[in-house]
PDB file of C-alpha atoms in Angstrom:
ATOM      1  CA  MET A   1     -20.753   6.958 -30.889  1.00 61.00           C
ATOM      2  CA  ASN A   2     -23.493   5.269 -28.993  1.00 53.00           C
ATOM      3  CA  PRO A   3     -27.091   6.953 -28.491  1.00 58.00           C
ATOM      4  CA  VAL A   4     -26.148   8.042 -24.920  1.00 49.00           C
ATOM      5  CA  GLU A   5     -22.798   9.565 -26.187  1.00 61.00           C
ATOM      6  CA  ARG A   6     -24.578  11.105 -29.222  1.00 61.00           C
ATOM      7  CA  ALA A   7     -27.267  12.823 -26.953  1.00 55.00           C
ATOM      8  CA  LYS A   8     -24.438  14.208 -24.765  1.00 60.00           C
ATOM      9  CA  VAL A   9     -22.645  15.428 -27.571  1.00 62.00           C
ATOM     10  CA  TYR A  10     -25.679  17.326 -29.132  1.00 63.00           C
ATOM     11  CA  ALA A  11     -26.794  18.640 -25.681  1.00 64.00           C
ATOM     12  CA  ASP A  12     -23.444  20.302 -25.129  1.00 67.00           C
ATOM     13  CA  LEU A  13     -23.326  21.390 -28.692  1.00 66.00           C
ATOM     14  CA  SER A  14     -26.803  23.206 -28.287  1.00 66.00           C
ATOM     15  CA  ARG A  15     -25.768  24.935 -25.143  1.00 71.00           C
ATOM     16  CA  ASP A  16     -22.516  25.945 -26.839  1.00 70.00           C
ATOM     17  CA  LEU A  17     -24.369  27.550 -29.704  1.00 68.00           C
ATOM     18  CA  LEU A  18     -26.968  29.290 -27.596  1.00 69.00           C
ATOM     19  CA  ALA A  19     -24.261  30.814 -25.506  1.00 69.00           C
ATOM     20  CA  GLN A  20     -22.949  32.813 -28.535  1.00 68.00           C
ATOM     21  CA  LYS A  21     -23.661  36.644 -28.402  1.00 70.00           C
ATOM     22  CA  ASN A  22     -24.610  37.307 -31.931  1.00 82.00           C
ATOM     23  CA  GLU A  23     -25.280  35.860 -35.257  1.00 84.00           C
ATOM     24  CA  PRO A  24     -21.759  36.317 -36.551  1.00 86.00           C
ATOM     25  CA  LEU A  25     -20.196  34.632 -33.514  1.00 87.00           C
ATOM     26  CA  THR A  26     -22.957  31.571 -33.908  1.00 87.00           C
ATOM     27  CA  LEU A  27     -21.961  31.276 -37.548  1.00 91.00           C
ATOM     28  CA  GLU A  28     -18.394  31.057 -36.839  1.00 90.00           C
ATOM     29  CA  ARG A  29     -18.937  28.504 -34.006  1.00 89.00           C
ATOM     30  CA  ILE A  30     -21.238  26.459 -36.253  1.00 90.00           C
ATOM     31  CA  ALA A  31     -18.477  26.143 -38.736  1.00 93.00           C
ATOM     32  CA  GLU A  32     -15.822  25.166 -36.179  1.00 91.00           C
ATOM     33  CA  LEU A  33     -18.146  22.465 -34.520  1.00 90.00           C
ATOM     34  CA  ALA A  34     -18.953  20.954 -37.908  1.00 92.00           C
ATOM     35  CA  VAL A  35     -15.333  19.981 -38.415  1.00 93.00           C
ATOM     36  CA  GLN A  36     -15.493  18.310 -34.988  1.00 90.00           C
ATOM     37  CA  VAL A  37     -18.810  16.588 -35.337  1.00 90.00           C
ATOM     38  CA  VAL A  38     -18.924  15.292 -38.877  1.00 93.00           C
ATOM     39  CA  PRO A  39     -16.075  12.729 -39.198  1.00 90.00           C
ATOM     40  CA  GLY A  40     -15.316  13.215 -42.927  1.00 92.00           C
ATOM     41  CA  CYS A  41     -15.147  16.929 -42.741  1.00 96.00           C
ATOM     42  CA  GLU A  42     -11.617  18.991 -42.655  1.00 96.00           C
ATOM     43  CA  TRP A  43     -13.040  22.274 -43.433  1.00 97.00           C
ATOM     44  CA  ALA A  44     -16.471  23.911 -43.075  1.00 97.00           C
ATOM     45  CA  GLY A  45     -18.262  27.050 -44.193  1.00 96.00           C
ATOM     46  CA  ILE A  46     -21.794  28.573 -44.193  1.00 95.00           C
ATOM     47  CA  SER A  47     -23.654  30.230 -47.138  1.00 95.00           C
ATOM     48  CA  LEU A  48     -26.640  32.379 -46.090  1.00 94.00           C
ATOM     49  CA  ARG A  49     -29.765  33.308 -48.158  1.00 93.00           C
ATOM     50  CA  THR A  50     -29.714  37.092 -47.936  1.00 91.00           C
ATOM     51  CA  ALA A  51     -31.349  40.169 -49.826  1.00 89.00           C
ATOM     52  CA  ARG A  52     -28.020  40.502 -51.746  1.00 91.00           C
ATOM     53  CA  SER A  53     -27.597  36.878 -52.662  1.00 92.00           C
ATOM     54  CA  PRO A  54     -29.007  33.377 -52.521  1.00 92.00           C
ATOM     55  CA  ALA A  55     -25.691  32.033 -51.129  1.00 94.00           C
ATOM     56  CA  GLU A  56     -23.807  34.563 -49.315  1.00 94.00           C
ATOM     57  CA  PRO A  57     -20.669  33.508 -47.556  1.00 95.00           C
ATOM     58  CA  GLY A  58     -21.449  33.756 -43.706  1.00 94.00           C
ATOM     59  CA  ALA A  59     -18.675  32.019 -42.034  1.00 93.00           C
ATOM     60  CA  SER A  60     -15.696  29.797 -42.602  1.00 95.00           C
ATOM     61  CA  THR A  61     -12.959  27.609 -40.988  1.00 96.00           C
ATOM     62  CA  GLY A  62     -10.245  29.438 -42.997  1.00 95.00           C
ATOM     63  CA  PRO A  63      -9.285  31.405 -46.212  1.00 96.00           C
ATOM     64  CA  LEU A  64      -9.720  28.111 -48.359  1.00 96.00           C
ATOM     65  CA  VAL A  65     -13.253  27.596 -47.543  1.00 96.00           C
ATOM     66  CA  GLN A  66     -13.828  31.407 -47.799  1.00 96.00           C
ATOM     67  CA  ARG A  67     -12.440  31.313 -51.355  1.00 97.00           C
ATOM     68  CA  ALA A  68     -14.585  28.257 -52.276  1.00 97.00           C
ATOM     69  CA  ASP A  69     -17.781  29.600 -51.123  1.00 96.00           C
ATOM     70  CA  GLU A  70     -16.994  33.104 -52.761  1.00 96.00           C
ATOM     71  CA  LEU A  71     -16.398  31.249 -55.939  1.00 96.00           C
ATOM     72  CA  GLN A  72     -19.913  29.571 -55.662  1.00 95.00           C
ATOM     73  CA  GLU A  73     -21.541  32.930 -55.187  1.00 95.00           C
ATOM     74  CA  SER A  74     -19.683  34.579 -58.035  1.00 95.00           C
ATOM     75  CA  LEU A  75     -19.964  31.830 -60.546  1.00 96.00           C
ATOM     76  CA  GLN A  76     -23.639  31.083 -59.199  1.00 94.00           C
ATOM     77  CA  GLN A  77     -22.945  27.372 -59.401  1.00 95.00           C
ATOM     78  CA  GLY A  78     -21.781  24.730 -56.977  1.00 95.00           C
ATOM     79  CA  PRO A  79     -23.317  22.199 -54.507  1.00 96.00           C
ATOM     80  CA  CYS A  80     -23.641  24.748 -51.761  1.00 94.00           C
ATOM     81  CA  TYR A  81     -25.139  27.384 -54.128  1.00 94.00           C
ATOM     82  CA  ASP A  82     -27.897  25.021 -55.451  1.00 95.00           C
ATOM     83  CA  THR A  83     -28.561  23.772 -51.731  1.00 94.00           C
ATOM     84  CA  SER A  84     -29.194  27.242 -50.695  1.00 92.00           C
ATOM     85  CA  VAL A  85     -31.594  27.775 -53.856  1.00 91.00           C
ATOM     86  CA  GLU A  86     -33.251  24.404 -54.142  1.00 90.00           C
ATOM     87  CA  ASN A  87     -33.346  23.164 -50.630  1.00 90.00           C
ATOM     88  CA  GLU A  88     -31.742  19.829 -51.566  1.00 93.00           C
ATOM     89  CA  THR A  89     -28.773  17.964 -50.233  1.00 96.00           C
ATOM     90  CA  HIS A  90     -25.664  17.735 -52.733  1.00 96.00           C
ATOM     91  CA  ILE A  91     -22.513  15.538 -52.322  1.00 96.00           C
ATOM     92  CA  ILE A  92     -19.348  15.408 -54.489  1.00 97.00           C
ATOM     93  CA  GLY A  93     -17.117  12.365 -54.354  1.00 97.00           C
ATOM     94  CA  ASP A  94     -14.342  13.752 -56.494  1.00 97.00           C
ATOM     95  CA  THR A  95     -14.348  17.373 -57.849  1.00 97.00           C
ATOM     96  CA  ARG A  96     -12.057  16.458 -60.565  1.00 97.00           C
ATOM     97  CA  THR A  97     -14.339  14.215 -62.302  1.00 96.00           C
ATOM     98  CA  ASP A  98     -17.803  15.767 -61.368  1.00 94.00           C
ATOM     99  CA  HIS A  99     -19.476  17.537 -64.121  1.00 92.00           C
ATOM    100  CA  ARG A 100     -22.617  19.029 -62.708  1.00 95.00           C
ATOM    101  CA  TRP A 101     -20.649  22.290 -61.683  1.00 96.00           C
ATOM    102  CA  PRO A 102     -17.812  22.107 -64.167  1.00 95.00           C
ATOM    103  CA  GLU A 103     -16.107  25.558 -63.781  1.00 96.00           C
ATOM    104  CA  TRP A 104     -16.332  25.767 -59.883  1.00 97.00           C
ATOM    105  CA  ALA A 105     -15.431  22.037 -59.353  1.00 97.00           C
ATOM    106  CA  ALA A 106     -12.357  22.447 -61.340  1.00 96.00           C
ATOM    107  CA  ARG A 107     -11.199  25.495 -59.704  1.00 97.00           C
ATOM    108  CA  VAL A 108     -11.785  24.038 -56.146  1.00 97.00           C
ATOM    109  CA  ALA A 109      -9.916  21.022 -57.271  1.00 97.00           C
ATOM    110  CA  ASP A 110      -6.996  23.016 -57.883  1.00 96.00           C
ATOM    111  CA  LEU A 111      -7.434  24.404 -54.518  1.00 96.00           C
ATOM    112  CA  GLY A 112      -7.025  21.055 -52.883  1.00 97.00           C
ATOM    113  CA  ILE A 113     -10.799  20.411 -52.186  1.00 98.00           C
ATOM    114  CA  LEU A 114     -11.892  16.838 -53.522  1.00 98.00           C
ATOM    115  CA  SER A 115     -14.895  15.889 -51.628  1.00 98.00           C
ATOM    116  CA  VAL A 116     -17.931  18.206 -50.851  1.00 97.00           C
ATOM    117  CA  LEU A 117     -21.177  17.779 -48.783  1.00 97.00           C
ATOM    118  CA  SER A 118     -23.607  20.523 -48.609  1.00 97.00           C
ATOM    119  CA  VAL A 119     -26.917  20.140 -46.402  1.00 96.00           C
ATOM    120  CA  GLN A 120     -29.592  22.523 -45.823  1.00 95.00           C
ATOM    121  CA  LEU A 121     -29.900  24.935 -42.780  1.00 94.00           C
ATOM    122  CA  LEU A 122     -33.538  25.337 -41.991  1.00 92.00           C
ATOM    123  CA  GLY A 123     -35.032  27.545 -39.407  1.00 87.00           C
ATOM    124  CA  ALA A 124     -37.733  26.748 -36.696  1.00 78.00           C
ATOM    125  CA  GLU A 125     -40.455  27.325 -39.088  1.00 83.00           C
ATOM    126  CA  GLY A 126     -38.836  25.258 -41.850  1.00 87.00           C
ATOM    127  CA  GLU A 127     -37.759  28.324 -43.900  1.00 90.00           C
ATOM    128  CA  LEU A 128     -34.435  27.924 -45.820  1.00 94.00           C
ATOM    129  CA  LEU A 129     -31.683  29.938 -44.293  1.00 94.00           C
ATOM    130  CA  GLY A 130     -28.813  28.556 -46.444  1.00 95.00           C
ATOM    131  CA  ALA A 131     -26.303  25.782 -46.509  1.00 95.00           C
ATOM    132  CA  LEU A 132     -23.726  24.145 -44.345  1.00 96.00           C
ATOM    133  CA  ASN A 133     -20.702  23.484 -46.598  1.00 96.00           C
ATOM    134  CA  LEU A 134     -18.461  20.674 -45.642  1.00 97.00           C
ATOM    135  CA  TYR A 135     -15.189  20.088 -47.562  1.00 98.00           C
ATOM    136  CA  ALA A 136     -12.213  17.250 -47.485  1.00 98.00           C
ATOM    137  CA  PRO A 137      -9.110  16.864 -49.393  1.00 97.00           C
ATOM    138  CA  GLN A 138      -9.598  13.084 -50.019  1.00 97.00           C
ATOM    139  CA  VAL A 139     -11.735  11.461 -52.566  1.00 97.00           C
ATOM    140  CA  ASN A 140     -15.227  10.173 -51.425  1.00 97.00           C
ATOM    141  CA  ALA A 141     -14.540  11.413 -47.900  1.00 97.00           C
ATOM    142  CA  PHE A 142     -18.112  11.440 -46.743  1.00 96.00           C
ATOM    143  CA  SER A 143     -20.032   8.230 -45.966  1.00 94.00           C
ATOM    144  CA  ARG A 144     -23.629   7.463 -45.337  1.00 92.00           C
ATOM    145  CA  ASN A 145     -22.991   7.885 -41.707  1.00 92.00           C
ATOM    146  CA  ASP A 146     -21.294  11.324 -42.202  1.00 94.00           C
ATOM    147  CA  LEU A 147     -24.508  12.355 -44.277  1.00 94.00           C
ATOM    148  CA  ASP A 148     -26.756  11.444 -41.403  1.00 92.00           C
ATOM    149  CA  GLU A 149     -24.412  13.264 -39.014  1.00 92.00           C
ATOM    150  CA  ALA A 150     -24.411  16.339 -41.119  1.00 94.00           C
ATOM    151  CA  HIS A 151     -28.022  16.421 -41.400  1.00 93.00           C
ATOM    152  CA  LEU A 152     -28.293  16.042 -37.460  1.00 90.00           C
ATOM    153  CA  PHE A 153     -25.860  18.839 -36.929  1.00 91.00           C
ATOM    154  CA  ALA A 154     -27.527  20.956 -39.443  1.00 92.00           C
ATOM    155  CA  ALA A 155     -30.813  20.917 -37.557  1.00 89.00           C
ATOM    156  CA  HIS A 156     -29.155  22.082 -34.535  1.00 86.00           C
ATOM    157  CA  ALA A 157     -27.360  24.837 -36.326  1.00 90.00           C
ATOM    158  CA  GLY A 158     -30.399  26.028 -38.121  1.00 89.00           C
ATOM    159  CA  GLY A 159     -32.153  26.182 -34.870  1.00 85.00           C
ATOM    160  CA  ALA A 160     -29.338  28.131 -33.376  1.00 85.00           C
ATOM    161  CA  ILE A 161     -29.182  30.607 -36.276  1.00 87.00           C
ATOM    162  CA  GLY A 162     -32.874  31.230 -35.894  1.00 81.00           C
ATOM    163  CA  ILE A 163     -32.722  31.946 -32.271  1.00 79.00           C
ATOM    164  CA  SER A 164     -29.834  34.159 -32.609  1.00 73.00           C
ATOM    165  CA  ARG A 165     -31.671  36.174 -35.423  1.00 76.00           C
ATOM    166  CA  GLU A 166     -34.642  36.382 -33.015  1.00 71.00           C
ATOM    167  CA  VAL A 167     -32.535  37.599 -30.036  1.00 67.00           C
ATOM    168  CA  SER A 168     -30.617  40.220 -32.167  1.00 65.00           C
ATOM    169  CA  GLY A 169     -34.026  41.602 -33.387  1.00 62.00           C
ATOM    170  CA  LEU A 170     -35.152  41.920 -29.856  1.00 63.00           C
ATOM    171  CA  ARG A 171     -31.962  43.714 -28.910  1.00 67.00           C
ATOM    172  CA  GLU A 172     -32.290  45.914 -31.946  1.00 70.00           C
ATOM    173  CA  ALA A 173     -35.741  46.720 -31.012  1.00 71.00           C
ATOM    174  CA  LEU A 174     -34.807  47.625 -27.462  1.00 76.00           C
ATOM    175  CA  ARG A 175     -31.939  50.005 -28.678  1.00 78.00           C
ATOM    176  CA  SER A 176     -34.331  51.651 -31.142  1.00 78.00           C
ATOM    177  CA  ARG A 177     -36.897  52.131 -28.499  1.00 84.00           C
ATOM    178  CA  HIS A 178     -34.397  53.677 -25.944  1.00 79.00           C
ATOM    179  CA  LEU A 179     -32.879  55.964 -28.597  1.00 81.00           C
ATOM    180  CA  ILE A 180     -36.446  57.285 -29.490  1.00 84.00           C
ATOM    181  CA  GLY A 181     -37.285  57.927 -25.919  1.00 85.00           C
ATOM    182  CA  VAL A 182     -33.957  59.828 -25.430  1.00 86.00           C
ATOM    183  CA  ALA A 183     -34.853  62.080 -28.525  1.00 85.00           C
ATOM    184  CA  GLN A 184     -38.396  62.595 -27.295  1.00 87.00           C
ATOM    185  CA  GLY A 185     -37.044  63.673 -23.778  1.00 86.00           C
ATOM    186  CA  MET A 186     -34.522  66.209 -25.736  1.00 87.00           C
ATOM    187  CA  LEU A 187     -37.455  67.778 -27.674  1.00 88.00           C
ATOM    188  CA  ILE A 188     -39.648  67.856 -24.599  1.00 88.00           C
ATOM    189  CA  GLN A 189     -36.986  69.810 -22.673  1.00 85.00           C
ATOM    190  CA  ARG A 190     -35.961  72.247 -25.619  1.00 84.00           C
ATOM    191  CA  TYR A 191     -39.549  72.918 -26.957  1.00 85.00           C
ATOM    192  CA  GLY A 192     -41.864  72.319 -24.011  1.00 85.00           C
ATOM    193  CA  LEU A 193     -43.764  69.580 -25.920  1.00 88.00           C
ATOM    194  CA  THR A 194     -45.773  66.740 -24.532  1.00 89.00           C
ATOM    195  CA  LEU A 195     -44.656  63.004 -24.918  1.00 87.00           C
ATOM    196  CA  ASP A 196     -46.940  62.556 -27.803  1.00 89.00           C
ATOM    197  CA  GLN A 197     -46.139  65.877 -29.544  1.00 88.00           C
ATOM    198  CA  ALA A 198     -42.377  65.008 -29.318  1.00 87.00           C
ATOM    199  CA  PHE A 199     -43.074  61.594 -31.059  1.00 87.00           C
ATOM    200  CA  ASN A 200     -45.369  63.354 -33.643  1.00 90.00           C
ATOM    201  CA  VAL A 201     -42.313  65.632 -34.395  1.00 88.00           C
ATOM    202  CA  LEU A 202     -40.047  62.565 -35.106  1.00 87.00           C
ATOM    203  CA  ALA A 203     -42.707  60.777 -37.207  1.00 88.00           C
ATOM    204  CA  ARG A 204     -43.451  63.780 -39.176  1.00 89.00           C
ATOM    205  CA  HIS A 205     -39.871  64.456 -39.917  1.00 85.00           C
ATOM    206  CA  SER A 206     -39.346  60.698 -40.719  1.00 84.00           C
ATOM    207  CA  GLN A 207     -41.997  60.961 -43.225  1.00 86.00           C
ATOM    208  CA  GLU A 208     -40.805  64.177 -44.617  1.00 85.00           C
ATOM    209  CA  SER A 209     -37.179  62.966 -45.112  1.00 83.00           C
ATOM    210  CA  ASN A 210     -38.108  59.433 -45.960  1.00 87.00           C
ATOM    211  CA  THR A 211     -35.909  58.326 -43.030  1.00 82.00           C
ATOM    212  CA  LYS A 212     -36.665  56.030 -40.268  1.00 85.00           C
ATOM    213  CA  VAL A 213     -37.926  57.205 -36.885  1.00 83.00           C
ATOM    214  CA  ARG A 214     -34.944  55.559 -35.224  1.00 83.00           C
ATOM    215  CA  ASP A 215     -32.394  57.262 -37.607  1.00 84.00           C
ATOM    216  CA  VAL A 216     -34.057  60.711 -36.907  1.00 85.00           C
ATOM    217  CA  ALA A 217     -33.845  60.067 -33.154  1.00 84.00           C
ATOM    218  CA  ALA A 218     -30.161  58.890 -33.424  1.00 85.00           C
ATOM    219  CA  GLN A 219     -29.489  62.344 -35.441  1.00 84.00           C
ATOM    220  CA  ILE A 220     -31.038  64.467 -32.755  1.00 86.00           C
ATOM    221  CA  VAL A 221     -29.342  62.581 -29.941  1.00 84.00           C
ATOM    222  CA  GLU A 222     -26.026  63.034 -31.687  1.00 83.00           C
ATOM    223  CA  ASP A 223     -26.383  66.640 -32.769  1.00 80.00           C
ATOM    224  CA  GLY A 224     -28.212  67.889 -29.924  1.00 73.00           C
ATOM    225  CA  SER A 225     -31.025  69.307 -32.029  1.00 69.00           C
ATOM    226  CA  LEU A 226     -33.273  68.543 -34.930  1.00 68.00           C
ATOM    227  CA  PRO A 227     -31.857  68.272 -38.378  1.00 62.00           C
ATOM    228  CA  ALA A 228     -31.246  71.646 -40.048  1.00 56.00           C
ATOM    229  CA  THR A 229     -33.910  70.912 -42.640  1.00 52.00           C
ATOM    230  CA  HIS A 230     -36.619  71.033 -39.884  1.00 51.00           C
ATOM    231  CA  ASP A 231     -38.260  74.326 -39.003  1.00 51.00           C
ATOM    232  CA  GLU A 232     -37.677  74.949 -35.194  1.00 51.00           C
ATOM    233  CA  VAL A 233     -40.300  77.500 -35.105  1.00 41.00           C
ATOM    234  CA  GLN A 234     -42.904  75.038 -36.295  1.00 54.00           C
ATOM    235  CA  VAL A 235     -41.702  72.454 -33.749  1.00 53.00           C
ATOM    236  CA  ALA A 236     -41.812  74.955 -30.883  1.00 47.00           C
ATOM    237  CA  SER A 237     -45.507  75.294 -31.701  1.00 51.00           C
ATOM    238  CA  PRO A 238     -47.375  72.571 -29.776  1.00 47.00           C
ATOM    239  CA  GLU A 239     -50.546  72.870 -31.963  1.00 51.00           C
ATOM    240  CA  LEU A 240     -48.317  72.057 -35.052  1.00 45.00           C
ATOM    241  CA  ALA A 241     -46.667  69.304 -33.312  1.00 50.00           C
ATOM    242  CA  ASN A 242     -49.926  67.306 -32.917  1.00 52.00           C
TER     243      ASN A 242
END
């Protein structure tokens, strides 16, 4: 591609990724587009850094990739696993002869994966989000140009993931705020409390039960009343609700 064509491709790609409604859809679309954008790539997946794992499979273009990424997580070895941990690019020209990750490489070679390219996915602040995992059935499938293209694509992909998470966080905050407001309204109507007193009831029960205020509110909205462990006589007394 010439510079003008490449600019148009990535402009379209950015719009496509930002149009996805949530993080799972964004991840799926990133995997799909990686196959289209990086010439040597036949299959693609994403490994994410999470509280549960440094390389948790997040999306893939099919069962073969899903299995390869799951093996990296379970064996705690592989180019994509190390990329998610070390923030470094890794490439394998032939999984049958590469000895850096012997158990994983042998098992994915049996699956038909011979070439691997793993590049970092970075957020807007440079934080390591995980790895973009590119696979091919041929030996030495990834050229220097493919590596450059993968890095460019990963930069757009990482930005899209970061924005998706920010939007998801804002949506969740709005849902929580709405839910708490509904619960406050129910307490006000039932017990004759003020708005502040109703919130204090939620906050006190949250502390006593070691439960998030949002979850206390959700239980009230679902059940129509406070949880059974809470003393309704106490709640009905405004001075005790303060």
